[in-house]
mmCIF file of C-alpha atoms in Angstrom:
data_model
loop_
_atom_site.group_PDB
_atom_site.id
_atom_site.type_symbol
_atom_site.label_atom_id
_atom_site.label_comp_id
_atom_site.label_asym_id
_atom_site.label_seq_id
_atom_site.Cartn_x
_atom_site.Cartn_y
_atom_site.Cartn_z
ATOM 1 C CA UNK A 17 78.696 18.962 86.190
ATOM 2 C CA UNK A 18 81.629 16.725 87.816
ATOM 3 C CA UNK A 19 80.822 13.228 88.985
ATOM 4 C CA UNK A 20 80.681 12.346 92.756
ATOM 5 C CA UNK A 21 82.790 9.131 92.350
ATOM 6 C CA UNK A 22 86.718 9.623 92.452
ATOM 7 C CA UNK A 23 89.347 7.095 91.890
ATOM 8 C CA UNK A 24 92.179 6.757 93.928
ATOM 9 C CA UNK A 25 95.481 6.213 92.435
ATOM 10 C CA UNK A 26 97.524 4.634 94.021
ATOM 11 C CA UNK A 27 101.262 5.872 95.715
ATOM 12 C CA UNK A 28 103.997 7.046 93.443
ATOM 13 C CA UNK A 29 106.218 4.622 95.941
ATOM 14 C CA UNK A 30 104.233 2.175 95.121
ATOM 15 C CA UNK A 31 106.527 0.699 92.285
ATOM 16 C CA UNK A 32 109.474 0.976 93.784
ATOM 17 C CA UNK A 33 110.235 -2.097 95.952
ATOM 18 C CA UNK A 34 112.047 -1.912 99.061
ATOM 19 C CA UNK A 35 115.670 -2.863 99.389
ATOM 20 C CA UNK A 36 116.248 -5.718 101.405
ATOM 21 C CA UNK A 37 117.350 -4.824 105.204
ATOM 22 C CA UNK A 38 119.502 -6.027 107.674
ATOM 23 C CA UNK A 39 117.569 -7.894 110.069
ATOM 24 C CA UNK A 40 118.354 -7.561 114.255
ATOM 25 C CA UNK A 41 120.883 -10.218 114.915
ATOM 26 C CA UNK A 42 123.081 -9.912 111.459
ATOM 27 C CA UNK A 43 120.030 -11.411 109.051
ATOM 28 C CA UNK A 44 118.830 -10.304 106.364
ATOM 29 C CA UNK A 45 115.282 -10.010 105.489
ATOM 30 C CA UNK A 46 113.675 -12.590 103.315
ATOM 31 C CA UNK A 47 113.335 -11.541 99.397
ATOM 32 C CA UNK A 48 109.826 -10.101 98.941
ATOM 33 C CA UNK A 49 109.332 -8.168 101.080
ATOM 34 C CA UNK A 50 108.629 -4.060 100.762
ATOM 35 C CA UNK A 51 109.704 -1.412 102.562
ATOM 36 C CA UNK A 52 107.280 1.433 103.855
ATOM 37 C CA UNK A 53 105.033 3.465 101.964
ATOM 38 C CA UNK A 54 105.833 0.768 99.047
ATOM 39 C CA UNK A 55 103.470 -2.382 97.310
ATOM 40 C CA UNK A 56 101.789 -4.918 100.206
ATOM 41 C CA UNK A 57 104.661 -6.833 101.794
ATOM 42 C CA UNK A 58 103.619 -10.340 101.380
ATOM 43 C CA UNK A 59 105.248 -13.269 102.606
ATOM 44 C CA UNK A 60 105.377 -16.822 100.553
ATOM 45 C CA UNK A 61 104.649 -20.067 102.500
ATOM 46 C CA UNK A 62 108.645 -20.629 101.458
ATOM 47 C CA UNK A 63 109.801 -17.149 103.359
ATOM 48 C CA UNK A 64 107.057 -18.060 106.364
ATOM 49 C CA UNK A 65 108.618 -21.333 106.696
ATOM 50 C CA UNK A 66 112.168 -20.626 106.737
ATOM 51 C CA UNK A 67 111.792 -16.936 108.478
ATOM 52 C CA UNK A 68 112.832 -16.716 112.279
ATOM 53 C CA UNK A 69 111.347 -14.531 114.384
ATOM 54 C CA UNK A 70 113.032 -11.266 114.120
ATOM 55 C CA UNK A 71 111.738 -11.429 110.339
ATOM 56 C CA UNK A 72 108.455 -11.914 111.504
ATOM 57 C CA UNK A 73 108.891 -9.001 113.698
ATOM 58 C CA UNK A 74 110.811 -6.708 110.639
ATOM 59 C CA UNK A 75 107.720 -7.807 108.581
ATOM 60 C CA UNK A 76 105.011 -6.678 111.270
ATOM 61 C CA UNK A 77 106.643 -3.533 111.344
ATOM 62 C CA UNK A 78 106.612 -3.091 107.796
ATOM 63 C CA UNK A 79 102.248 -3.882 107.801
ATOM 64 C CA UNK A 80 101.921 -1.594 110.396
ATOM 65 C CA UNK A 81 104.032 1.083 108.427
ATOM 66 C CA UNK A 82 102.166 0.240 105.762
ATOM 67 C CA UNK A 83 98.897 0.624 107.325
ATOM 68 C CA UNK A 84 99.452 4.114 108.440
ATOM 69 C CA UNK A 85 99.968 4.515 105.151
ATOM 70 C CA UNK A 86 96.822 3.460 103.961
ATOM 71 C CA UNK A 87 95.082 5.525 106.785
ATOM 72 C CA UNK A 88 97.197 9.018 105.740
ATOM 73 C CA UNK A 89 96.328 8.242 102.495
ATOM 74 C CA UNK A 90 92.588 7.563 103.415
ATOM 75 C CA UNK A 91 92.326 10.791 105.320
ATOM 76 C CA UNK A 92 93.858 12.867 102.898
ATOM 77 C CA UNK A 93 91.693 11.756 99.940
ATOM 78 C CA UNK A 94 88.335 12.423 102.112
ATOM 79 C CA UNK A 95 89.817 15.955 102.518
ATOM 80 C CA UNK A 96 90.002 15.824 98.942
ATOM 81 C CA UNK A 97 86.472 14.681 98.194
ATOM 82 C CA UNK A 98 85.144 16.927 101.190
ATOM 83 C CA UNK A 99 86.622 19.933 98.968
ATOM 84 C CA UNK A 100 85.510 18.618 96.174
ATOM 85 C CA UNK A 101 82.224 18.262 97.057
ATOM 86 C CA UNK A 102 81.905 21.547 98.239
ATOM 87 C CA UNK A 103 83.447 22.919 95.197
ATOM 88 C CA UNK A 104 80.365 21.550 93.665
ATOM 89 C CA UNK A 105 77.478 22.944 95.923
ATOM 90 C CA UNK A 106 79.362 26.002 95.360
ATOM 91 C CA UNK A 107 79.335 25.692 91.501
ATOM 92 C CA UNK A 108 75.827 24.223 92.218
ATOM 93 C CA UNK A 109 74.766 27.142 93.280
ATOM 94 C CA UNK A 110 76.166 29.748 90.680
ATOM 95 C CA UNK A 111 74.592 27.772 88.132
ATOM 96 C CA UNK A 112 71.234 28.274 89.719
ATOM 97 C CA UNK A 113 71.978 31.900 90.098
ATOM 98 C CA UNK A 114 73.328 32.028 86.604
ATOM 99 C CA UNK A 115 70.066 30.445 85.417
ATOM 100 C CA UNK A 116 67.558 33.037 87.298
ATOM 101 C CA UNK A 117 69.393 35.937 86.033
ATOM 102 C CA UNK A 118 69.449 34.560 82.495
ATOM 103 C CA UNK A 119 65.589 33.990 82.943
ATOM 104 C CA UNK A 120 65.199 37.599 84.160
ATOM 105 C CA UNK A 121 67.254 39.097 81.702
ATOM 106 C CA UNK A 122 65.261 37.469 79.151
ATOM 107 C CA UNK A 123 61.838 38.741 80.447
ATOM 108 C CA UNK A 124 63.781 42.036 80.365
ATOM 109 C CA UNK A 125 64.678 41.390 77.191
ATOM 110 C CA UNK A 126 61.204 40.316 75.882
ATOM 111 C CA UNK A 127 60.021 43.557 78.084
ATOM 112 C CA UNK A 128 62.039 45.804 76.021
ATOM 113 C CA UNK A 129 61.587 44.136 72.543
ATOM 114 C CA UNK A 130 57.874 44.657 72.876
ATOM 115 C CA UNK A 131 58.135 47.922 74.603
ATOM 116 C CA UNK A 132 60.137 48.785 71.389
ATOM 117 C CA UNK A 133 57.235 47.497 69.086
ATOM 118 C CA UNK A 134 55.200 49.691 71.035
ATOM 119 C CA UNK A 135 57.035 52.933 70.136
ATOM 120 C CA UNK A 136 57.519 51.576 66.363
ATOM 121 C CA UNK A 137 53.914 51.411 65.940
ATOM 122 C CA UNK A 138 53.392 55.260 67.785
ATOM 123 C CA UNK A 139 56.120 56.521 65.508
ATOM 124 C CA UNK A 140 54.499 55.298 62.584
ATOM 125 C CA UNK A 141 51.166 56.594 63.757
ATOM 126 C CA UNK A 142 52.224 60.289 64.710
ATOM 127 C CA UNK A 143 54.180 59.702 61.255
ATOM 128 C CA UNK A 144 50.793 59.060 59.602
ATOM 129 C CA UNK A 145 48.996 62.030 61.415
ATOM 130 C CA UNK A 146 52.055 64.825 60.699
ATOM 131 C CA UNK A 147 51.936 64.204 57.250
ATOM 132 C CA UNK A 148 49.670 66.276 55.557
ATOM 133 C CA UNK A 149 47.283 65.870 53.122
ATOM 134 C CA UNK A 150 46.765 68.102 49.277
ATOM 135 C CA UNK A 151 43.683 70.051 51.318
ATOM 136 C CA UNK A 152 45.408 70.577 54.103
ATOM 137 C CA UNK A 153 48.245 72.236 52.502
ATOM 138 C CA UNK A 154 45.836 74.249 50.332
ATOM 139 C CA UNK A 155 43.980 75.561 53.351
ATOM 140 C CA UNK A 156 47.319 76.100 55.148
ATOM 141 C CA UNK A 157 48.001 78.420 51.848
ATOM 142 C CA UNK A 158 44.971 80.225 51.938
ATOM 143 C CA UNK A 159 45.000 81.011 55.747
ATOM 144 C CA UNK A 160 45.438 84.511 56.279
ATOM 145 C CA UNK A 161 47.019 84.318 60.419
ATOM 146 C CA UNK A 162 49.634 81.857 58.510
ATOM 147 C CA UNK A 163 50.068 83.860 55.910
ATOM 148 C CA UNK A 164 51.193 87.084 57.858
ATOM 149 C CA UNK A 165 53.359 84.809 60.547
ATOM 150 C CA UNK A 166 55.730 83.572 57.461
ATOM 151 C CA UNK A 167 55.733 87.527 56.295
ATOM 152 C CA UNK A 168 57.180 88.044 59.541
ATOM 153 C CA UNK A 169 59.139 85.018 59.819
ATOM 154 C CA UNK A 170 61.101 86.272 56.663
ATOM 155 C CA UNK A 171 61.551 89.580 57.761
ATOM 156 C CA UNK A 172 63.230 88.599 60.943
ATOM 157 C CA UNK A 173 65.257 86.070 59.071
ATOM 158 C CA UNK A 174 66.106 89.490 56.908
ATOM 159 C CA UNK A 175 67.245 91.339 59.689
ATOM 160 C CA UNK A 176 69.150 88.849 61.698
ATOM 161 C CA UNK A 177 71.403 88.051 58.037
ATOM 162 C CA UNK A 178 72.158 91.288 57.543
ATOM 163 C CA UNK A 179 73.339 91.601 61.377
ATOM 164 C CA UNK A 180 75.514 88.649 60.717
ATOM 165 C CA UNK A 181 77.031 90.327 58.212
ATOM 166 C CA UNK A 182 77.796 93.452 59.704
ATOM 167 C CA UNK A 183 79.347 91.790 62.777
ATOM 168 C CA UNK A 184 81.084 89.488 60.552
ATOM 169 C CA UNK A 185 82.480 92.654 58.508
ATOM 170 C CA UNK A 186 83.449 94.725 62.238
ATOM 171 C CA UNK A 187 85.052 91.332 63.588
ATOM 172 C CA UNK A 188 87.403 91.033 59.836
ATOM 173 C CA UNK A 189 88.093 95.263 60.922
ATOM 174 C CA UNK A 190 89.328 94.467 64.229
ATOM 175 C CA UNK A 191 91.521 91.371 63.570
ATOM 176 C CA UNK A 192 95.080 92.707 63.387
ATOM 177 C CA UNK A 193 98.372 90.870 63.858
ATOM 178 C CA UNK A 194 101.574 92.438 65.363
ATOM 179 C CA UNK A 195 103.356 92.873 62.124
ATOM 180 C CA UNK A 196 100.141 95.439 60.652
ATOM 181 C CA UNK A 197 100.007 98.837 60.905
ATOM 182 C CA UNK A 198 96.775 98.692 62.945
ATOM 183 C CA UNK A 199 98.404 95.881 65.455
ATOM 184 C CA UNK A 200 101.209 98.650 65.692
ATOM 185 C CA UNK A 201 99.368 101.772 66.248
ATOM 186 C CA UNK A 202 97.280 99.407 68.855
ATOM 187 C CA UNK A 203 100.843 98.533 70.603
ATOM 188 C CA UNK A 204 101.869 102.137 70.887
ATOM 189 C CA UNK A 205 98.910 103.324 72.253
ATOM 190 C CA UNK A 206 98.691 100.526 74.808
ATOM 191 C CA UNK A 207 102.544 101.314 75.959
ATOM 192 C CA UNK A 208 102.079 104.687 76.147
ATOM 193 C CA UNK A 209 98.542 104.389 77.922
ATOM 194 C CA UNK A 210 100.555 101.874 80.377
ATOM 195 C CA UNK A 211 103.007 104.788 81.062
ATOM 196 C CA UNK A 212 100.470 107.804 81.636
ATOM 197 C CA UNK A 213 99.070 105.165 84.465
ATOM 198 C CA UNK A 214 102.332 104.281 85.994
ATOM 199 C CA UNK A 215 102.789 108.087 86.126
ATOM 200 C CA UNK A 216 99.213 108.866 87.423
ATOM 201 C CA UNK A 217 100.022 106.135 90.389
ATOM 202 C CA UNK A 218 103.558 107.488 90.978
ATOM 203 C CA UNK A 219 101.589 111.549 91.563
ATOM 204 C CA UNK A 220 98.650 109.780 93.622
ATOM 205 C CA UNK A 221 101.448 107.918 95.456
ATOM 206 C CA UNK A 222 103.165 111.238 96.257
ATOM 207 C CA UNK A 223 100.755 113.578 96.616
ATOM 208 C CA UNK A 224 99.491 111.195 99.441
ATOM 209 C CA UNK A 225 103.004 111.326 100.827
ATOM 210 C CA UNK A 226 103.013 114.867 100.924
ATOM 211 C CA UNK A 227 100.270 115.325 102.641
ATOM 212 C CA UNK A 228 100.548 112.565 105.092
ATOM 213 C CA UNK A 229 104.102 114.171 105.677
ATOM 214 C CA UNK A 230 102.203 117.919 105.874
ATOM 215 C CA UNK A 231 99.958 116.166 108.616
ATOM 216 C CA UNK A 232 102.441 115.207 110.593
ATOM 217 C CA UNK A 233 104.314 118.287 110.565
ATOM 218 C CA UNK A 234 101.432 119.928 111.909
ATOM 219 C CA UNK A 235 101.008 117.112 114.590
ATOM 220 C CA UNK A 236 104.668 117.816 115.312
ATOM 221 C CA UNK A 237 104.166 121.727 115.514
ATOM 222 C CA UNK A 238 100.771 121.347 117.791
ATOM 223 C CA UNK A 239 102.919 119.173 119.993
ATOM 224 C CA UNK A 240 105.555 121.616 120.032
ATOM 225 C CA UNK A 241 103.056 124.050 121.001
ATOM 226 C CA UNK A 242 101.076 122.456 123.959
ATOM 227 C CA UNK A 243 104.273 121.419 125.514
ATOM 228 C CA UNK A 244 105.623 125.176 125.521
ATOM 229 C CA UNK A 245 102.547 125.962 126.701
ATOM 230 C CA UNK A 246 102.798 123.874 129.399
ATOM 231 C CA UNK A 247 105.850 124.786 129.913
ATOM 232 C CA UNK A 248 104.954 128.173 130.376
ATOM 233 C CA UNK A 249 102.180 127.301 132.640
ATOM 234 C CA UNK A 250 104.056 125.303 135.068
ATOM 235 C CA UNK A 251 106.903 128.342 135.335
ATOM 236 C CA UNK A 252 103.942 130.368 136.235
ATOM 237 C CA UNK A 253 102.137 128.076 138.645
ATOM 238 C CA UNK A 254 105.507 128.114 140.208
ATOM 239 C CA UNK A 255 106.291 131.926 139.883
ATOM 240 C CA UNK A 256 102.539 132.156 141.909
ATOM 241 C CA UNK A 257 103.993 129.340 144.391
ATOM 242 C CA UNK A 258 106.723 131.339 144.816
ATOM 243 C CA UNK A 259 104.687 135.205 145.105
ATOM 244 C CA UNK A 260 102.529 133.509 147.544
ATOM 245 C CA UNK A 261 104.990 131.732 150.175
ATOM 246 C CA UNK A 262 106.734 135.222 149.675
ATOM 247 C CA UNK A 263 103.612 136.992 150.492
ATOM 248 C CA UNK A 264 102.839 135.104 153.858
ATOM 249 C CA UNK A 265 106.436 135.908 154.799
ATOM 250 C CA UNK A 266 106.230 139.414 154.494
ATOM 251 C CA UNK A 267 102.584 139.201 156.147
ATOM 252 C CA UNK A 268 103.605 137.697 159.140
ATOM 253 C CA UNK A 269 107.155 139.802 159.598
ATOM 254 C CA UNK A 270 104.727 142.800 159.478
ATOM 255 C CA UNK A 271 102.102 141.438 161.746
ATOM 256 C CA UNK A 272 105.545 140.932 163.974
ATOM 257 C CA UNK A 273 106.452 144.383 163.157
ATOM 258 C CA UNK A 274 103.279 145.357 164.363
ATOM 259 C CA UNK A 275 103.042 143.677 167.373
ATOM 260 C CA UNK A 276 106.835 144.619 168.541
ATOM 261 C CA UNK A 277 105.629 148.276 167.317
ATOM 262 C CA UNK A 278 102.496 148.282 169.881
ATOM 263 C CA UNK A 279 104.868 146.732 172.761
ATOM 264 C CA UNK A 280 107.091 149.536 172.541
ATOM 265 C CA UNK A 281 104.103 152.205 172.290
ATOM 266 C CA UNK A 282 102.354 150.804 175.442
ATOM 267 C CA UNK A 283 105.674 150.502 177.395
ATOM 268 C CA UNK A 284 106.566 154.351 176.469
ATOM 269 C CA UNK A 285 103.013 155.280 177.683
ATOM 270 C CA UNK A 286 103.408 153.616 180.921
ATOM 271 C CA UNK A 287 107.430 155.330 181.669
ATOM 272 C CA UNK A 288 105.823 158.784 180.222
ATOM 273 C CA UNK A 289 102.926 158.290 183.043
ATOM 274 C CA UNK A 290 105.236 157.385 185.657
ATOM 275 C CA UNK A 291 107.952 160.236 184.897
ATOM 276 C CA UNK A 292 105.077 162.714 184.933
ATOM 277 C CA UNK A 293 103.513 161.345 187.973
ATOM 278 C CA UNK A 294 106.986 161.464 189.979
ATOM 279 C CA UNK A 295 108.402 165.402 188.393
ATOM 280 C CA UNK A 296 105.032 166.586 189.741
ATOM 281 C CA UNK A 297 105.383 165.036 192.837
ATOM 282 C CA UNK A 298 109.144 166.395 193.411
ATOM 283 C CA UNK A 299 107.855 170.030 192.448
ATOM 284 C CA UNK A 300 105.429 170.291 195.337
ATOM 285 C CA UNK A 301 107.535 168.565 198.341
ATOM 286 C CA UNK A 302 110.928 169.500 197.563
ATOM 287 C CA UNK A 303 110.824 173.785 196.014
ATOM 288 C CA UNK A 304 113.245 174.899 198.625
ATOM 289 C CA UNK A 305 116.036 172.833 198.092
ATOM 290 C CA UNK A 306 118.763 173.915 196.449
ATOM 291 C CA UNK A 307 120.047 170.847 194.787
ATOM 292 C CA UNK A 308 117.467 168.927 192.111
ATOM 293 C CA UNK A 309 117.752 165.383 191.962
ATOM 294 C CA UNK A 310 117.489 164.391 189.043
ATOM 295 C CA UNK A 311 114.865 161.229 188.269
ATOM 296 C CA UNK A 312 115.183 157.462 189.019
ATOM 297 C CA UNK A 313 116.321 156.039 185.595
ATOM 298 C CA UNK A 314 113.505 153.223 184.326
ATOM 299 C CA UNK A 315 113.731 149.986 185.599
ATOM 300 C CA UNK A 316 115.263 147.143 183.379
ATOM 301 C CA UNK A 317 112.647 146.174 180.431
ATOM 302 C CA UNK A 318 112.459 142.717 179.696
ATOM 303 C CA UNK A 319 112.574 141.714 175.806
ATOM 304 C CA UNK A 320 110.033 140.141 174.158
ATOM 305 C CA UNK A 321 109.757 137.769 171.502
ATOM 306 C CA UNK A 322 109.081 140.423 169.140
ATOM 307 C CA UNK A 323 111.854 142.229 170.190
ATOM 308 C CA UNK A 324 114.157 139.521 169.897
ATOM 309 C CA UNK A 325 112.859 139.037 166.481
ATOM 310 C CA UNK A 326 114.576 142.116 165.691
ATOM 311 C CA UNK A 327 117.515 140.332 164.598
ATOM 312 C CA UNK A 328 115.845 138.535 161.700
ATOM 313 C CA UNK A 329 116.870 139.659 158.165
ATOM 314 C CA UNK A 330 114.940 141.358 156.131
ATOM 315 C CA UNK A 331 112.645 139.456 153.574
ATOM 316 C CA UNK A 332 112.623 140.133 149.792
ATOM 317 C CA UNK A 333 110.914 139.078 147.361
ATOM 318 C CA UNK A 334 112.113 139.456 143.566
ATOM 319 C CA UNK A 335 109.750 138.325 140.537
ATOM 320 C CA UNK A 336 110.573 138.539 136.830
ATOM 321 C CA UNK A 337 107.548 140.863 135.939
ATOM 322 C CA UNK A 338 106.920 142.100 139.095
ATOM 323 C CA UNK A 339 109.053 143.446 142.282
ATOM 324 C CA UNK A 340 108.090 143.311 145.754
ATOM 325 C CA UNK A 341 110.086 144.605 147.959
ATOM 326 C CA UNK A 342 109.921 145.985 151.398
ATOM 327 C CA UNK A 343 112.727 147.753 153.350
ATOM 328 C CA UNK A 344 112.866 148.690 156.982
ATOM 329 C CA UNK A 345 115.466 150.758 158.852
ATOM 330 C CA UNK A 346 115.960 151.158 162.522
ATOM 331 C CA UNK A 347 115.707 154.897 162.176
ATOM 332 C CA UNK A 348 112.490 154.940 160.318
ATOM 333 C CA UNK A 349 111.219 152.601 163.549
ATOM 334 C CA UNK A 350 113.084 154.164 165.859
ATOM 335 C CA UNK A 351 111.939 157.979 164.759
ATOM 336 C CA UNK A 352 108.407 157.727 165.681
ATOM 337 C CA UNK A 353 109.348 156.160 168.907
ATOM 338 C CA UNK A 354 111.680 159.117 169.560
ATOM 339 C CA UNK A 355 109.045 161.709 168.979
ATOM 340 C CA UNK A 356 106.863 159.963 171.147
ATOM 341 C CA UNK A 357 109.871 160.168 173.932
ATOM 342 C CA UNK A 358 110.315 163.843 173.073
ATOM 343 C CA UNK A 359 106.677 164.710 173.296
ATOM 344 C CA UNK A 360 106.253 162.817 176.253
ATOM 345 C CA UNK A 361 109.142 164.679 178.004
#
């Protein structure tokens, strides 16, 4: 605990006296006196006497300097004591702090030493109950349920030491090292087991290859395939394109045939009328003349389109499988006409 009251020392200047200064006017200042921040200037009833007045006024300068001083140094040690005195509220404080906990942790203490007592005095009683008596043991002896549990107990124990040992004995087989002749047979095997897998993988490997590459063969081949097919089936479409267009052709140079063929029927019906209408007419008014005239010749016939269509070449048609041809000649057109003619006359 720190005490309230403080002692001020006083300035570290405070020894050192001031240096006597030129006074306004060329004088000098009267021995004595201190400069700032230094002891009390004080003036003797000598130095009052025979001072002027710009003394006077060096030595109110040097009170007033001096009093500021003071005051600084006032302030500064109430900042002081103001720290100070909260420093020891502060530290205050803690110590109250530090004084509850210490009482708690002693009732925690005193909690747990008696708590501990408590289990002390339960140990030694379960103690005291566990251990039993010469009776006890002797009817524990003669029990017959206890009896055949240890008989069983020891059997098991039997069993699981003779276990032990024979995993104890296969675990001491096993161990090998690398310089043995088991840890070398063990190292061949496992290299040449390592081998047969890296050829099993390198078969699987292929064997998928082959047939992925088998698969796409066939892929290829169907492709192949369908496009001659198609192929095929467009030069057909086209071949029937072609058959058809050549088809309507030839229909409509017959139907002009035709048509051209009637024309020329109906015209030599009409002359064959008129010639036999005009010899039968010359017979009866003319029998006793002795020259015969012979008959008008037919007026000029006018062509027709069909007629005129005569000049058209003839259409064939030509197929690969197939040929279609049709052939025309002006005789074979001409010679029914001219029987017609002669069996008219």
């Amino acid at each position: 605990m720190l005490d309230e009251t403080t002692t001020c020392s006083p300035p570290a200047s405070a020894s050192v006296t001031a240096s006597p200064a030129s006074a306004p006017g060329g004088a000098s200042a009267p021995s004595g006196v201190a400069a700032p921040g230094g002891l009390r200037p004080r003036l003797t009833e000598q130095q009052l006497e025979s001072a002027t007045r710009e003394d006077l006024l060096a030595h109110s300068k040097q009170q007033d300097s001096y009093i500021d001083s003071l005051l600084s140094q006032a302030t500064s040690h109430e900042a002081e004591t103001a720290a100070l005195r909260e420093t020891e509220d502060r530290l205050r404080q803690q110590h109250a702090d530090l004084l509850l906990r210490e009482k708690v942790l002693v009732r925690r203490l005193a909690a747990k030493e008696q708590e501990m007592q408590e289990y002390a005095g339960q140990l030694s009683e379960l103690k005291a109950r566990e251990a039993p008596g010469v009776s006890a043991l002797r009817s524990a002896l003669l029990d017959p349920a206890v009896n055949l549990l240890l008989q069983k107990l020891r059997q098991e124990l039997a069993a699981t030491r003779t276990r032990v040992e024979e995993t104890q004995n296969e675990l001491s087989a096993w161990k090998f090292t690398p310089d043995s002749n088991t840890g070398k047979r063990l190292m061949a095997k496992c290299r040449l087991l390592y081998q047969e897998n890296e050829e099993l993988g390198r078969v699987i490997a292929s064997g998928r290859v082959a047939k992925l590459e088998g698969e796409l063969a066939l892929q290829k081949s169907f492709s192949e395939e369908v496009k001659k097919s198609q192929s095929e089936l467009d030069e057909f479409l086209q071949d029937l394109d072609e058959d058809v267009e050549g088809m309507q052709s030839t229909i409509y140079y017959l139907q002009q045939e035709l048509r051209k063929a009637k024309d020329t029927l109906a015209v030599y019906e009409q002359e064959r009328k008129a010639g036999a209408a005009n010899g039968k007419s010359a017979c009866n008014g003319d029998s006793g003349s002795e020259t015969h005239a012979s008959p008008p010749p037919p007026p000029p016939r006018r062509r027709t389109s069909s007629e005129d269509s005569d000049d058209l070449p003839l259409i064939k048609k030509v197929r690969r499988d197939s040929e279609l041809s049709i052939h025309y000649s002006e005789e074979e057109v001409g010679g029914g006409l001219t029987n017609g003619e002669s069996s008219a006359k």
